[in-house]
Amino acid sequence: MRLPKTVTPLHYDLLVHPNLTSLDFHGTVEIQLEVLQDTSAVILHSKGLRISKAALLESERIHPLRVLHLPAFEQVALLSDDIALTEGEQYAVRLEFSANLSDSFHGFYKSTYRSRDGEVRVLASTHFEPTHTRTAFPCFDEPAFKANFTIRVRREARHIALSNMPKVKTVVLASGLLEDHFDVSVKMSTYLVAFIVSDFLSVSKTSQHGVKISVYAVPEKIDQAEFALNAAVKLLDFYDDYFGIPYPLPKQDLAAIPDFQSGAMENWGLTTYREAGLLFNPEKSSASDKLGITKVIAHELAHQWFGNLVTMEWWNDLWLNEGFAKFMEFVSVGITYPELQVEDHFLEKCFEAMEVDALSSSHPVSTPVEDPAEIREMFDDVSYDKGACILNMLRDFLTPEAFKIGIIRYLRRHSYQNTVNTNLWESLTNTCESDELDEGRLRGDGFCSGRKPHSATSKWYMEDDLDVRAMMDTWTLQEGFPTITVEVRGREVRLSQERYLKGEDPSQTSGFLWQVPLTYITSHSSTVHRFLLKAKTDVLYLPEEVDWIKFNVDMSGYYIVHSEAGGWDALIALLRHNHTALSSNDRASLINNVFQLVSIGKVPLSKALDLSLYLSRETEIMPVMQGLGELVPLYKLMEKRDMEEVENQMKGYIVHLFRGLIDRQSWSDDGSLSQRMLRSTLLLFACVRGYQPCVQTAGELFRKWRESDGNMSLPSDVSLAVYAVGARTPEGWDFLLEKYRHSLYSSMKRQIKVALSITPLTDKLQWILEQSLEGGVLKTQDLPNVLIQVSRNPKAYRLGWDFLRANWNRLVKKFDLGSPSLAQMVTGVTNKYSTREMLEEVQLFFGSLTRETGAGLRCIQQALESIEENIRWMDKHLPQLKAWLDRQGPLGQSSRPTGA
């Protein structure tokens, strides 16, 4: 399905004219080509386009071309009997084309919004990544075919047009239409091209480096653009300085699109976002909104270098774009907005990646892909989150200074080009040996000149030189991650590694070997010690005997640790007596690791639950969230079975564990960002679990808010808990829906939407699912989230599954085969099933699909594997869980569960 390398595009001259009344568009494209091998045909991409004319332009002559369509390959061949294209020569082809605006979320598509007075307004916007540029104009739609673009857009006077580059001029046509001419772009891949025709308004500022930054939104919401504008200015300046490579365009626009499937898109110079990912209101938006918006802007702006300036050669190395942008989100926001405490949230990305990476259906970070559905499947937790986590591990290993030098070298060496994995490893090797592109910088920051040849921090790999590529190939070219088993005998520490894998098939764990950069602290030394484990087993020696040893300090490594021979007992005792002896990340990683080890039979469940007891004294966000993240799924598995007694015992235990912390939460927006996010989570959890003090306060606040007709200002961090309690009655639910319809604030809408989806009222849940699919009251972009929320609802998990089955073909058409949205729906709806009946039902339905409707999608394998794992877990551990809860005595009797 790949294009031949016989010709390459140099320049596109594109004219596009969308009609927002008839909802179609037409255009012409003239492509300058260089011939790399003699050929009689030009083959390029086109999907769903009506090509009315095709011609070859050669000096003064115009030769008509025949167009041969290859729909299965999404390609066209341009042919002529009497022309041969000669190697080394340049030609141009001109094509005229037309199509309907797409009613999905990709290609050149239609989006709508409702104005204040109820009028539905239409705009047209693009989303081309990964393979949808070909649906907007014929092109060489592969990332390695970089070219320059000159774009012209026709529009009515009541609209504006935006594209990657600034507008140079506007021409008035005889028809009264206007034609905007945009400057020639830098050399870039087709998936980064963008254009929008809309009635948006904007606010602008100029960065310290002289770049004009503007935020665009629908007129009613432009007053919510200020926060994003300031963040974009600050972050673009940060990257400019950090990379030492000036942002290459004169402007950077950020546009909030009313209908948008993913979070955002990094089109060069015109980044596009969901409204919720860009618009912020200080009164209505919560702490997590502020963090989320800052991170998504940081992510898209990082792409202007990683992805746009330097682009992966092919989609198998998508992680070079996405893993880097995800990693740089945390680096940049940590430095520019320290008050957002972004470092408190990095770990959860690694845990999310491990969740998927622990299944045999996982894939290496760098994986061969061919067709568009396989390419779309690469946009997953492995490419983004695992990519970011292994980069973080490498940065910790090389030191942040050496890592920074290496990535700047990578960007400089490969600007405007395409790269593969190896190019990155080469740039990160011997970072203190200068090359001509480093321009003497390396000595300048004092890191290389001041470095001792074998200091403890810079070299932690004994005497042999580090081979970055050999080490990192073990993390990018094989799937999964290792369990490191540690056994301490006196001063001797025995180490061994094996693949961590859920499931029963031992053949899938053999043959895996990683080069693991181990870190550890001990009861006698808080200095971080380092050891590179390259073999299946190894031994290290401590200077003295210790009471405890904690490997994987702050969980900066992408592996989990099993402490044998009393190791866990020593760590559990430490948490019980003095949990602050370990950092909050270390505590969160112990909680995660011990429960993961239960799943593969290395640790008994009772030991993991014993460790969880210390949480009654925990106050930091990461360990509390991780504790909830390990314990809540246990009763979620029970809710889909008939076992109310043990289910309520489990719920009671969790409420009891966090009760002190819940009682200390104020119903306000006070505190640091992490404290505010923790409050939001805890109060929602307590109210949904029916913890009476919480339900009473939330119920009282809801009553007052409703009596004020929604005009009373609720603290934004607690409003979700208030709405959730309010949505339990039909009257409360209807009132919330009415407020949802008329709200202009994405944050408020998001919170109300969650509350509407976790109500116990099943008729309302059925209605909200149908509405989300129709895209009337709720936008279809929100359907994946609504469906997953409804499926988590113990009153409605069947509803979610039945809805997914009944509407599968419509969902595939709207969200695209292989897309992250479709994958989230499949796994989100099914991932807490734990009975053989449900497994058979899921197998039966997905087994009936054809290749065109999704047979063989990776998310289906993941869903089935997760259900099988849940069944195994319940069969094996349920009696132990019950016995352990019985030993704890009557807990949390004050919480009578209601709702979700």
Phi, psi and omega in degrees: 000001181276150179287148175291157181264035183279325177229158177224140181282143176252322186206138174249131169251108190243129171244129179227137182229099176275143175250111187278358175267310181273354175060041174224178177211156171221165183189177173227148174225134175244122185246120174282130185238147167247134183269124181264334175216145177309137181203159178250000182221148171251120180249126179215179185269143171200131180224121176072011179264141171268110180265113186268334181213143175217134181214151173259131179255121182228114190043250183264356190258149178242119179252120175297146180240147171277147180246119179252120183270137174237076189302325182297331180260000183055040183231160168231148173249132177258120190233153171210140183287333190248017178231137170238138179266132190258137179307135178090344181271163174244141179224177171224145171243143178238133182231139171251138188212163175207162178191170172275148170299137183290145173255021170261204181250017184222169188075211176261107194234162181270137173230151180227157170214162181256126180285173183305323182269017171090000181282135177274121180249146186248142169224168178234132183220164181246149166214106191257338184287137357270327192228037184248001175300325182297346178270353181252327173199151180295134186197172175267091196267056174229144189300333184282344179274071181281148180204173172265150183235132168247119189243136172235138181232130176265145184203168172277162183296335183282355181248167168242159174240142176234151172210188186299323186252165177294155177285136179265318180199164174238130181251134176272124182268162182303328182286355185091351176285161177249147178236114179272131178253126181255152182298161179292134183282167167289173181287123186208167179281154183299327186291350180265356177292145179209146169208147183224137171238121190200181173250030182298154168251167183217159168234148187223158172209163176249135181284168178301333182268010174084018178267131177279122182246130181227144172248130180247141178204170177298150189308319184293343188245005184295338178288356177258014187265351189299313183299314181296321181299311181295321179296318182296319179299311183297316184286322179294319175299319179301310182296319178307314181284318185297313182278343183064020178235115184299141172304126194277355182252158179283345182215161174220113177260144174238120185242132178266112186261128184299328177242116186206127188279311183272195180280316183191171180217137193270025180320135187295118177084347179217076181283141182242149189218156160298151177301321181293341181272358186225327189265136188221134175237119186303331181282319191259335187276147184268175178300319182291332175297316182299314179296315183299315181295316180297318181294319183290324176294317178301321180296309184292324180287328174299323179299336181300335173260303181274099181126307183272307179288314176241120189241144177297148180298318182209166188293347177298333178254032178310328183300333177299328173279302194281320178298319179295314182295321179296317179295316183291334172310312186286320179297310188289316182291324177302324182273319186275331181230067184302331183292345179278352174050046186297333182297340177292351188241000182292319185302322184295333176296320181291321178295320179296318179296318182296326179305316181279324186285348180275356182262154180288346177276005178293176180217157176298155177306319177253112189226135176297133174223151181237297189271165185304323180294320177296321179298314181298327180294343179288343181278068188227184183298334181289311181295317184279296192280315176295319177306313180295321185289323179285332174292320178297320178297318181293321179297318179296325184287313184278344193087142182304325183293312181295322180298315181297316178302317182294319183285330175294319178300318178301313181295320181290318183295329192242018181305137179062017180237185179243149186228164170239169179320310187302324180301324180291314182296323178297320182291335182266001180264141179049054187295344182265003172270115187289147167232173191300336181279347183278345173048043175070004183298326193297323178287331189299321186272006172079352185289310184287318184292325184272007190270128175285146186303324182227048180291157185301324185278321189278328181238116178239030183232066174037220186268335186286142181293146182282131174257097184302317183296315181299320180292310188285336174301327181291339181263340184252337185257355172232147181280169173084189181204162184267153162264128176259118178264129185242127176232119183262125175232099184066237178269356185266129177245113180268131184241140170215156180229145171209160181293135173277121182215126173281145180118175192257002193260097184294337181298338183274359178255346182277156177084000178262134177215131179245155165265109191252117177281093183280144172231150177205154169234163181225173179297342183257349185209119179272359174293140179280117177264153188227147182204129179264113180270111183254343186252174178297320179223154178199172180226138170236158185243134178268151178294336180205166178288149184230160177281321179211159177222133180242113178271161180062067184299128182058015181053042178280352176259150183269067179202162176245159189238132174248118181264107183275177170051057176082357181300316179294320181299320180295320181289323178295318179297320179298314180298321184292320187268327186203071187296336182284359172295338177250151178292163182295327176294322177296321179293316179299321182290326176296317179299312180299308187299318185294321179288328176294324181288332174299317183300328182255016172076017181272335183226138177290148181303323183301326180290320178296318180292324175301318179297322184295340182301329182296341185299341179296345178250004185277142179231350185274149189296316187296309180294324179296313180297321180291322177300312176298320182296334178268326188273319183301316180303336181294318177279337176297326177293324183285330183299336180271008177232170181264085182209062190297325187297307183289328177300313180291327175299315182296315179299318179299319180299315184293316178300317180300318182300317186258007188301316180301315181292320179297314182298333182276354182285135174270154178268068186211184175251030182279162170101178179287168183301316181294322177297321181292319179292323178295317179303313182303314180294313185295317183291321177297313180303312184296319181292317180295327179281000176076026177287113195304314180305322181289314182299320182295313181297314182296319180298319180295315179297320180296318181300315180295318181297318181291320179297331179275009184057036176079007182273339178295139182275116176269144173302129189295333183284341181250356185296329179298316178297321179295312180298321183298319178291320180297328185283003183281339179255151180303321182292316179297318181298314181297321180296316179298318180299319180298318179293325178299313183305321190258357183284143176260006188250116183304321184296314180296318179299319182296316181294317179297319181300318178297314181300318180296332184272347182249013176293152173281000185276101189293326180296324178293322181293318177300317181297317184291327176296312182297318180297321181294326179289320179290330179079025179274273183293316176252141180284145182298333178303335182270353184304315181305315180294317181297315182298319181292318178300314180298321182290336177281345186284119185300336179281350195217015185297330177293322179305313182299314182294315180298322180294316180300315180296311187296329187248016187307311185296323177294322181294320179298319181293318185284318188257349173086130180301129178087355184288154177302324181298315180296317181298318180298322180295315183298310184283323182295326181284326191256351196286358175246013174288142183217023179240153180295329179298314181291323178301314181296320181297317181292317178299316183298313183294308184290333176292341183273356184281157173261174179300322182293331183257011170118000178305138175086002177296144182298325182297332178291317176300317182298317181298313182294318178298319181296318180296317179299319179296319179298318180298313179300316183299313182295315181301319187277321194253347185301315179300319178297319182298314182297315182298319181294316180296322178300321180294335181283348181078184184289122182238151167052038182295341184284355184253111175258114185297137171222158176065215189285000000 
